[in-house]
C-alpha cells in the first residue's frame, strides 16, 4: 500500500505521544518472588484463601412500590446513554422502574453532560429538570456535586440523588456510593490468574480519587495472587480534564502501548474510552477486562466481545432502581450506605465462560473480603 512505511512510523510516533498523556506507573518486578505456590512462566502464584468465609448477604429486597405518580429526571455524565458503561447502567435502572414500578416513560427525562462543561451548565441542567416538575432527580457522576448542592438548596422540596459523591450533606440529597475497589480486587485477581506473561495493564479515564479506587483494588487483587506481577498503570487525562472518559482513540493508543510492552490483559476504568482498549486487545490478539456493566453483553461491543474475559460490575442500575423505589415508598433511610460485595453492589461477570475455571478461586477471595479477612484499600499505595 502506498506510503505504508511512513504511515506506520507516524502511527508509532502518535501512539508514543498519546501514551504520555496523564500519569504512568509500572508496579512489580521481573524477578520471581521465590515464595510458595505454582509457577506459570515468571509468575509465582499464591493459592486462594482457605475456608469459605461469608457469602454475599444481599438484604431482603424492598417491596415494589407504586411509582406511577413520579416524574423522574436523569442527568447523565459525559458520554450519556449509549456509553456501554456507567451511564447505560443508570439507564437500565430507570428502565426497570418503568417495567416493575409503574413509572410512566412519558414522565421521565434524560439529559447528558458535555466534556469539560462549566459548573453553570451542570446547574442549568439540574435546575431545568426541577423547574419542569421532575422529582426525584438523579445526577449520574461526581462531577455534578457542586452544581447539585446549589440546585438542591434552591429546591428543598425536590428529592435528589447523586452517584459517586458523598460530599453534599442536605436533607433532600441521597448519595449512591460503591465499593469499586472490592470489585476491582476480584478482576485483578482474575487477571493475575489468567496472565501468561506476568504483566497486565490498567487504563484509567481521569486520574482522580474515584478512578484511583479501581486502580488500588486491581493492583491489590493482582498482587494477592501473584506478588511479583508487573502492572502497567496509565491514565488518559489528568484530574480536572474529563475528556478521558470519552476518547476511545487515546484509550486505544495507551492500551496498545501496554500490550506492545508485554501485558497480555488490560483492565479499563475509562467509560466510553474503553471501546479503544477493547480494540487494542483485539488487534493484538490479547485480552481485556470491562467495567461497570457486563460489557461482554453490550451490543456496541459485539465486535470485540471475544477479548473480554470478565467485567467489574458496578451496579448503578440496582442503586438507581432501589432509590426510586425508596422515594416512591417515602423512605430512603434503609438504602445501603455503600453498595459493596456484601449487598452485591459490585462484583464480576462470567459471561462468555472465559473465567469459569478460576471462579472457585475468585469466590474464595470474595468471601475473604466479605468476612473481613481481606481489607481492600481504596487508594493506591504509591
Short mmCIF file of N, CA and C in Angstrom, two decimals, residues 9 52 60 73 133 193 242 298 304 314 319 321 335 337 355 357:
data_model
loop_
_atom_site.label_atom_id
_atom_site.label_comp_id
_atom_site.label_asym_id
_atom_site.label_seq_id
_atom_site.Cartn_x
_atom_site.Cartn_y
_atom_site.Cartn_z
N UNK A 9 5.23 4.52 10.71
CA UNK A 9 6.10 5.33 11.56
C UNK A 9 5.32 6.44 12.22
N UNK A 52 -14.38 -21.12 53.50
CA UNK A 52 -15.45 -20.49 52.72
C UNK A 52 -15.67 -19.04 53.06
N UNK A 60 -32.85 -8.30 52.20
CA UNK A 60 -34.13 -8.63 51.56
C UNK A 60 -34.60 -7.46 50.69
N UNK A 73 -36.18 12.50 36.68
CA UNK A 73 -35.16 13.11 35.83
C UNK A 73 -33.82 12.42 36.03
N UNK A 133 -40.75 20.05 36.99
CA UNK A 133 -41.52 19.19 37.88
C UNK A 133 -40.97 17.80 38.09
N UNK A 193 -4.51 -14.55 37.66
CA UNK A 193 -4.70 -15.99 37.46
C UNK A 193 -4.64 -16.38 35.99
N UNK A 242 -12.05 15.89 31.98
CA UNK A 242 -12.93 14.74 31.92
C UNK A 242 -13.06 14.14 30.52
N UNK A 298 -22.84 -6.13 25.92
CA UNK A 298 -23.26 -4.83 25.40
C UNK A 298 -23.24 -4.88 23.87
N UNK A 304 -15.97 -6.93 19.54
CA UNK A 304 -14.75 -7.15 20.33
C UNK A 304 -15.02 -8.02 21.56
N UNK A 314 -20.34 -2.78 38.52
CA UNK A 314 -20.71 -1.72 39.46
C UNK A 314 -22.19 -1.48 39.24
N UNK A 319 -28.69 0.55 42.21
CA UNK A 319 -28.81 1.72 43.08
C UNK A 319 -29.89 2.68 42.59
N UNK A 321 -32.54 1.95 40.69
CA UNK A 321 -33.84 1.31 40.92
C UNK A 321 -34.22 1.39 42.39
N UNK A 335 -31.67 2.49 52.48
CA UNK A 335 -30.75 2.21 51.39
C UNK A 335 -29.34 1.95 51.95
N UNK A 337 -25.53 2.27 52.80
CA UNK A 337 -24.62 3.42 52.81
C UNK A 337 -23.59 3.29 51.70
N UNK A 355 -13.72 -17.29 32.39
CA UNK A 355 -13.10 -17.41 33.71
C UNK A 355 -13.79 -18.50 34.54
N UNK A 357 -12.99 -21.49 34.87
CA UNK A 357 -12.01 -22.34 35.52
C UNK A 357 -11.40 -21.73 36.77
#
